[in-house]
Short mmCIF file of C-alpha atoms in Angstrom, two decimals:
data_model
loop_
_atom_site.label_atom_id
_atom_site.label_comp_id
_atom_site.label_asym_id
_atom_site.label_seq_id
_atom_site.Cartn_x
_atom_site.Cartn_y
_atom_site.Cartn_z
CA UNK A 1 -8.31 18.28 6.66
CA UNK A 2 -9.95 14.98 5.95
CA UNK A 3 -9.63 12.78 8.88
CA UNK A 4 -8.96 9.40 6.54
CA UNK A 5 -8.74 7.43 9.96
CA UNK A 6 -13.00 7.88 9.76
CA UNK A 7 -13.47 7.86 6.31
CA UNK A 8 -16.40 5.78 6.29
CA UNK A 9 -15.76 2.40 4.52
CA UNK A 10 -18.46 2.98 2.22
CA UNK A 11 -17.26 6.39 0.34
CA UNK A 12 -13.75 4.36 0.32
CA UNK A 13 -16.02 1.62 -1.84
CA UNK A 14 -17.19 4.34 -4.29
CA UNK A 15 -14.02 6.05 -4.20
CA UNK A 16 -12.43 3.08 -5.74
CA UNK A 17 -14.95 2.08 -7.95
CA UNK A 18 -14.27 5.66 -9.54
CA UNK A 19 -10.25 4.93 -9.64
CA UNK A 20 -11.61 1.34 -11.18
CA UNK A 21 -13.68 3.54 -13.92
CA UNK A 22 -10.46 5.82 -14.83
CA UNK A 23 -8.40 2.97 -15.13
CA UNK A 24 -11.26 1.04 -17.90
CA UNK A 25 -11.70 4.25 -19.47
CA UNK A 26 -7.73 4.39 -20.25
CA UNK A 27 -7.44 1.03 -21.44
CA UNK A 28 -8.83 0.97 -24.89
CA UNK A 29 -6.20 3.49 -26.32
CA UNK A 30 -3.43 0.93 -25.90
CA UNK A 31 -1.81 -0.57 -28.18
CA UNK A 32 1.42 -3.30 -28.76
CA UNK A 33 3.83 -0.84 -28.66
CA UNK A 34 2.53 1.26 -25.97
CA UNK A 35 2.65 -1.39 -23.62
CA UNK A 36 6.14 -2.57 -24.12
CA UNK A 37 7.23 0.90 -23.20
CA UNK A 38 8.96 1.68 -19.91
CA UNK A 39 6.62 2.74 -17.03
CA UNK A 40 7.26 4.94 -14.16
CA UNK A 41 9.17 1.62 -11.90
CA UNK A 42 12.45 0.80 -12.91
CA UNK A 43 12.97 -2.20 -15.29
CA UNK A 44 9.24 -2.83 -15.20
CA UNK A 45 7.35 -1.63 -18.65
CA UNK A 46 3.74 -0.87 -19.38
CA UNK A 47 2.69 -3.94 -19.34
CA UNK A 48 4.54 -5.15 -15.97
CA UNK A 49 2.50 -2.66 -14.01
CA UNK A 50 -1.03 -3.52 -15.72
CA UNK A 51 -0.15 -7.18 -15.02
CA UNK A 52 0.57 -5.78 -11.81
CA UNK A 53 -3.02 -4.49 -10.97
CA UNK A 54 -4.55 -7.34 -12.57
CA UNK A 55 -2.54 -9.76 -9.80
CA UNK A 56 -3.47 -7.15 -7.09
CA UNK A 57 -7.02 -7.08 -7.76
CA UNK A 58 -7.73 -10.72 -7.74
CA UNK A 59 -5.99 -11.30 -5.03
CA UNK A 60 -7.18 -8.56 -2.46
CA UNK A 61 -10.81 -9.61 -3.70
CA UNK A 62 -10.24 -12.89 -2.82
CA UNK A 63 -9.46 -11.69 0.65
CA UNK A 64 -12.55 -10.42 0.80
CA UNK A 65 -14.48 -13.21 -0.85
CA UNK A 66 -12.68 -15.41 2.34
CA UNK A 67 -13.21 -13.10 4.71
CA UNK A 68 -17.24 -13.46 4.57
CA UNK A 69 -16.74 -16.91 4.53
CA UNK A 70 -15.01 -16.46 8.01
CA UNK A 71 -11.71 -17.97 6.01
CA UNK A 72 -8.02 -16.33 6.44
CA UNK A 73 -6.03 -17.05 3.30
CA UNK A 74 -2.76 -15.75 1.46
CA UNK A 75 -3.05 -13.24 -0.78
CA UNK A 76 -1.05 -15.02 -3.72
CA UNK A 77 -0.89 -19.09 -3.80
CA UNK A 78 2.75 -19.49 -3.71
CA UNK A 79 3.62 -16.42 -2.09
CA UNK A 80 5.69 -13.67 -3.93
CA UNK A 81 7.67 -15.88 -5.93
CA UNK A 82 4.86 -16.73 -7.57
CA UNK A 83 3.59 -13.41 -7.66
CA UNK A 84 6.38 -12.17 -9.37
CA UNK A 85 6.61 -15.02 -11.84
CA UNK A 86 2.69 -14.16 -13.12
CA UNK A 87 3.69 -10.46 -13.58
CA UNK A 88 6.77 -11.48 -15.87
CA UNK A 89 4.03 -14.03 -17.73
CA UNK A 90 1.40 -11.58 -18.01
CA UNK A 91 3.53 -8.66 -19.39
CA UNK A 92 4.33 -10.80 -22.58
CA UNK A 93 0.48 -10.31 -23.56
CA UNK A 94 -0.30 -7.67 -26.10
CA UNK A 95 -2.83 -4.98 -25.58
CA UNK A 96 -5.73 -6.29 -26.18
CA UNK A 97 -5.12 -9.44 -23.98
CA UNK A 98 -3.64 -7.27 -21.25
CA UNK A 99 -6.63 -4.91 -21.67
CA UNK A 100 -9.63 -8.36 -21.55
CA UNK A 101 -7.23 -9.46 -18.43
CA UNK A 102 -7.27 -6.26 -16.27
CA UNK A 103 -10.62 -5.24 -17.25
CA UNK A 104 -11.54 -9.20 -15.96
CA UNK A 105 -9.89 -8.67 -12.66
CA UNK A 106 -11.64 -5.43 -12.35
CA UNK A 107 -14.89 -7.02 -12.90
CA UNK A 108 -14.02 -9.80 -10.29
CA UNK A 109 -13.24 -6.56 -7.72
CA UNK A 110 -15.74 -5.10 -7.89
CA UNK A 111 -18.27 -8.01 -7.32
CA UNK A 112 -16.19 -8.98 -4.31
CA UNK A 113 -15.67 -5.76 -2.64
CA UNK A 114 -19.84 -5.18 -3.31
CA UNK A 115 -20.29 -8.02 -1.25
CA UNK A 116 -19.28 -6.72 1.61
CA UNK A 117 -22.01 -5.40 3.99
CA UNK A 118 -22.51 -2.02 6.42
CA UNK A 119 -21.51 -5.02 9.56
CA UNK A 120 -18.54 -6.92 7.49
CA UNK A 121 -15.53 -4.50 7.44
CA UNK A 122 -13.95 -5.39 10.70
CA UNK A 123 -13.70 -8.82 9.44
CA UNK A 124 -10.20 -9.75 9.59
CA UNK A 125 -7.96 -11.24 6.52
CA UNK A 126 -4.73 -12.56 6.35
CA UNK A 127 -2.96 -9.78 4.23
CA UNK A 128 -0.70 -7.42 6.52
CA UNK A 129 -3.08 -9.19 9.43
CA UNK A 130 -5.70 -6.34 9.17
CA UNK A 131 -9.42 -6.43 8.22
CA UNK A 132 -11.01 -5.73 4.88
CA UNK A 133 -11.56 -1.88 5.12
CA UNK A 134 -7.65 -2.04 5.66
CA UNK A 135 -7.78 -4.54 2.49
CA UNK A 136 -9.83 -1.96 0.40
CA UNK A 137 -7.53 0.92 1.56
CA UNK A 138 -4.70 -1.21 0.23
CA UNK A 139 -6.45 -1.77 -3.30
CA UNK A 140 -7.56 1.82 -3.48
CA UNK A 141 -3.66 2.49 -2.85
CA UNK A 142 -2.35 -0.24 -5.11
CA UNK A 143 -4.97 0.76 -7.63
CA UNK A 144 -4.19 4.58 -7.90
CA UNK A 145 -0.54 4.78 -7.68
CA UNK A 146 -0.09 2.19 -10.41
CA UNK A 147 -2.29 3.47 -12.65
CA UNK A 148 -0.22 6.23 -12.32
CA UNK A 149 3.24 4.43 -12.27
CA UNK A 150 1.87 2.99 -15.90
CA UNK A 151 1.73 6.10 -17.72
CA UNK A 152 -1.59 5.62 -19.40
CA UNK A 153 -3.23 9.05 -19.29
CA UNK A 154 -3.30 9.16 -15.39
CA UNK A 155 -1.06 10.40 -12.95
CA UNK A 156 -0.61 11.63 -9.30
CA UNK A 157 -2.03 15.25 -9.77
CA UNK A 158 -5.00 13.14 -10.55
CA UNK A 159 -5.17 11.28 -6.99
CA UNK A 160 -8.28 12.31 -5.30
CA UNK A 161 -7.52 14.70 -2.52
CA UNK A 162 -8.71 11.85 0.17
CA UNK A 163 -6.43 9.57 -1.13
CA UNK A 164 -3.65 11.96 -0.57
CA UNK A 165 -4.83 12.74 2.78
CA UNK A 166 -5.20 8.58 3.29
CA UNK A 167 -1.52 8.76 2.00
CA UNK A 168 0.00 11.49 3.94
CA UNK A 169 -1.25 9.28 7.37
CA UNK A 170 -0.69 5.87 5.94
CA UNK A 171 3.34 6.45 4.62
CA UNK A 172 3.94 8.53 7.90
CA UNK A 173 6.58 5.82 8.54
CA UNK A 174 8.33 6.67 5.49
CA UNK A 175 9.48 9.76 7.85
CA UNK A 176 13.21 10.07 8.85
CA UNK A 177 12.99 9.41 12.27
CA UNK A 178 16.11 11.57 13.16
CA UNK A 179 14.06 15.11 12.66
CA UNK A 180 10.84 16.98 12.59
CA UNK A 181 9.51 17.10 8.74
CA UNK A 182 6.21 19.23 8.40
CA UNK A 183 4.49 18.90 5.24
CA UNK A 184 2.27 21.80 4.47
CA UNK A 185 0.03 21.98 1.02
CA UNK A 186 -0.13 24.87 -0.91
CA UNK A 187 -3.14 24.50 -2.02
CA UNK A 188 -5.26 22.78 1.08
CA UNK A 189 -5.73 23.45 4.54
CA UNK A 190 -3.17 20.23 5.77
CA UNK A 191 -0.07 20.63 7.72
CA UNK A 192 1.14 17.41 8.66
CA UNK A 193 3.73 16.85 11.39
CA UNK A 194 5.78 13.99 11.52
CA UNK A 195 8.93 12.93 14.27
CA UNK A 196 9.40 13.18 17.67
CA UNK A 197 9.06 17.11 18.95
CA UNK A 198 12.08 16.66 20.59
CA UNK A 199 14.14 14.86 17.86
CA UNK A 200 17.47 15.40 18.11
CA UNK A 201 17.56 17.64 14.79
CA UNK A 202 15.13 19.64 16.18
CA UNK A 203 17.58 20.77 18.92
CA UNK A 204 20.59 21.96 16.23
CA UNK A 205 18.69 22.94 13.32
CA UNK A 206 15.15 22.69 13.61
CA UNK A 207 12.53 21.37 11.21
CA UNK A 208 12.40 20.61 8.07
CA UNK A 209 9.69 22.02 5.95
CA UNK A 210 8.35 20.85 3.09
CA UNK A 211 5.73 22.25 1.06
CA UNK A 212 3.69 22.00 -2.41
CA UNK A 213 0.70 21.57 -3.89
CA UNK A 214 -1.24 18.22 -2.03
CA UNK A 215 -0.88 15.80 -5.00
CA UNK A 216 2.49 16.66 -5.17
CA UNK A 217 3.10 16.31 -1.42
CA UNK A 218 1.66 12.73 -1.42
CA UNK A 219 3.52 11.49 -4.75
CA UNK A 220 6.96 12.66 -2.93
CA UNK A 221 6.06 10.29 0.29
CA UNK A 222 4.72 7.56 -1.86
CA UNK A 223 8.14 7.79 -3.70
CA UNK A 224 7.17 8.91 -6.88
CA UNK A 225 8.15 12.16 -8.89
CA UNK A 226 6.14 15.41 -7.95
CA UNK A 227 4.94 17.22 -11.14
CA UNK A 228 6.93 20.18 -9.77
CA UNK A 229 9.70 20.68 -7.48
CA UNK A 230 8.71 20.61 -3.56
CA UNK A 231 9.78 23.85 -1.68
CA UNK A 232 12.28 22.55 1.29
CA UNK A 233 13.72 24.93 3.84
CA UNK A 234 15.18 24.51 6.93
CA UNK A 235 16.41 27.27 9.27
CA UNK A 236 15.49 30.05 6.48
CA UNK A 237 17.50 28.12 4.16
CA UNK A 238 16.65 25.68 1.19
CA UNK A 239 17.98 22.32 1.44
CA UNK A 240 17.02 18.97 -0.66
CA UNK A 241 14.49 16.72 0.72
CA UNK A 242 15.15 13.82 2.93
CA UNK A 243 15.54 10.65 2.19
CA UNK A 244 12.39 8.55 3.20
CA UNK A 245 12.67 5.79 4.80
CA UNK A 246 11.16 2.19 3.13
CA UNK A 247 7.82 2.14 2.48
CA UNK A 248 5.54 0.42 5.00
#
């Protein structure tokens, strides 16, 4: 299993340039009406989610851009009001726009996020109070499950396996807290336990298993549909999943 908490900030860097390079490479196929289409997040279309990554990508590479400067500063100017108001006002663009814009914010990304030297990661930043590998984790999340959520060509049983692993530790508080869940891929070596061993479900029925192949596994946390249906048993029998809790 890939321990994600030592994932070394620099394969995290080329690991998202990659997920930046899928993205560019998906772009040019769009067209007007593709992108007024619905996407994978309710009420939100193509276009809402690429206007989506565009807004995330400028503004977690400005946190970075500040953070070398020894600067804290919000994510979004105007806070999420006004984040939400530029996704509603870049969705109206049509494809080729959108495409120039997100391909733009990619640029400015990756010329931040380069910046950042072998000695600079623990710098801290004012998103989610962290430090910018925790603000490059975040993009790398942002960046793959959106991509995904915009159904362009790529979707979660293309996540790299250490973003699923990354995913798997990072949405652990998506866990009911009320039982023992074990997640256990089908087709990797991870078993991941989550919940108190002596939750009081535990005591009366036991854990609740899940299991799947790992893409699938880390699309279910992350809230979004496996590709096929997760195997959940509990005491020998087969029971839905649980409902997650919000997302972290």
């Amino acid at each position: 299993m890939t321990d994600t908490h030592a994932l070394h900030a620099e394969a995290i860097r080329v690991a998202v340039e990659t997920s930046q390079e899928h993205l560019r490479a998906l772009l040019p196929a769009l067209t007007d009406d593709a992108v007024r289409e619905p996407s994978e997040l309710p009420g939100w279309t193509r276009a809402h989610v690429l206007s989506h990554i565009e807004g995330v990508a400028r503004a977690l590479a400005r946190q970075a851009r500040h953070a070398l400067r020894g600067e804290l500063i919000e994510p979004y100017d105007g806070g999420r009001p006004a984040r939400a108001a530029a996704i509603e006002t870049g969705a109206v663009r049509g494809a080729a726009a959108l495409g120039d814009a997100v391909r733009a914010a990619l640029d400015e990304a990756s010329a931040a996020w380069a910046a950042v030297g072998p000695a600079d990661w623990t710098r801290p930043v004012k998103h989610r109070e962290s430090d910018l590998r925790a603000a490059l984790l975040c993009w790398w999340r942002e960046l793959e499950i959106h991509t995904a959520d915009a159904r362009i060509g790529h979707g979660p049983r293309d996540w790299p396996r250490e973003l699923c692993h990354h995913l798997l530790d990072h949405l652990a508080p998506r866990a009911p807290e009320d039982l023992r869940l074990v997640l256990t891929a089908t087709d990797d070596t991870l078993t991941r336990r989550y919940g108190a061993a002596d939750a009081p479900a535990v005591t009366v029925s036991g854990a609740l298993t899940v299991s799947g192949p790992l893409t699938d596994l880390a699309a279910w946390l992350a809230g979004r549909t496996p590709q096929q249906p997760l195997d959940c048993h509990r005491s020998g029998r087969t029971v839905p999943p649980p409902e997650l809790l919000d997302w972290p």
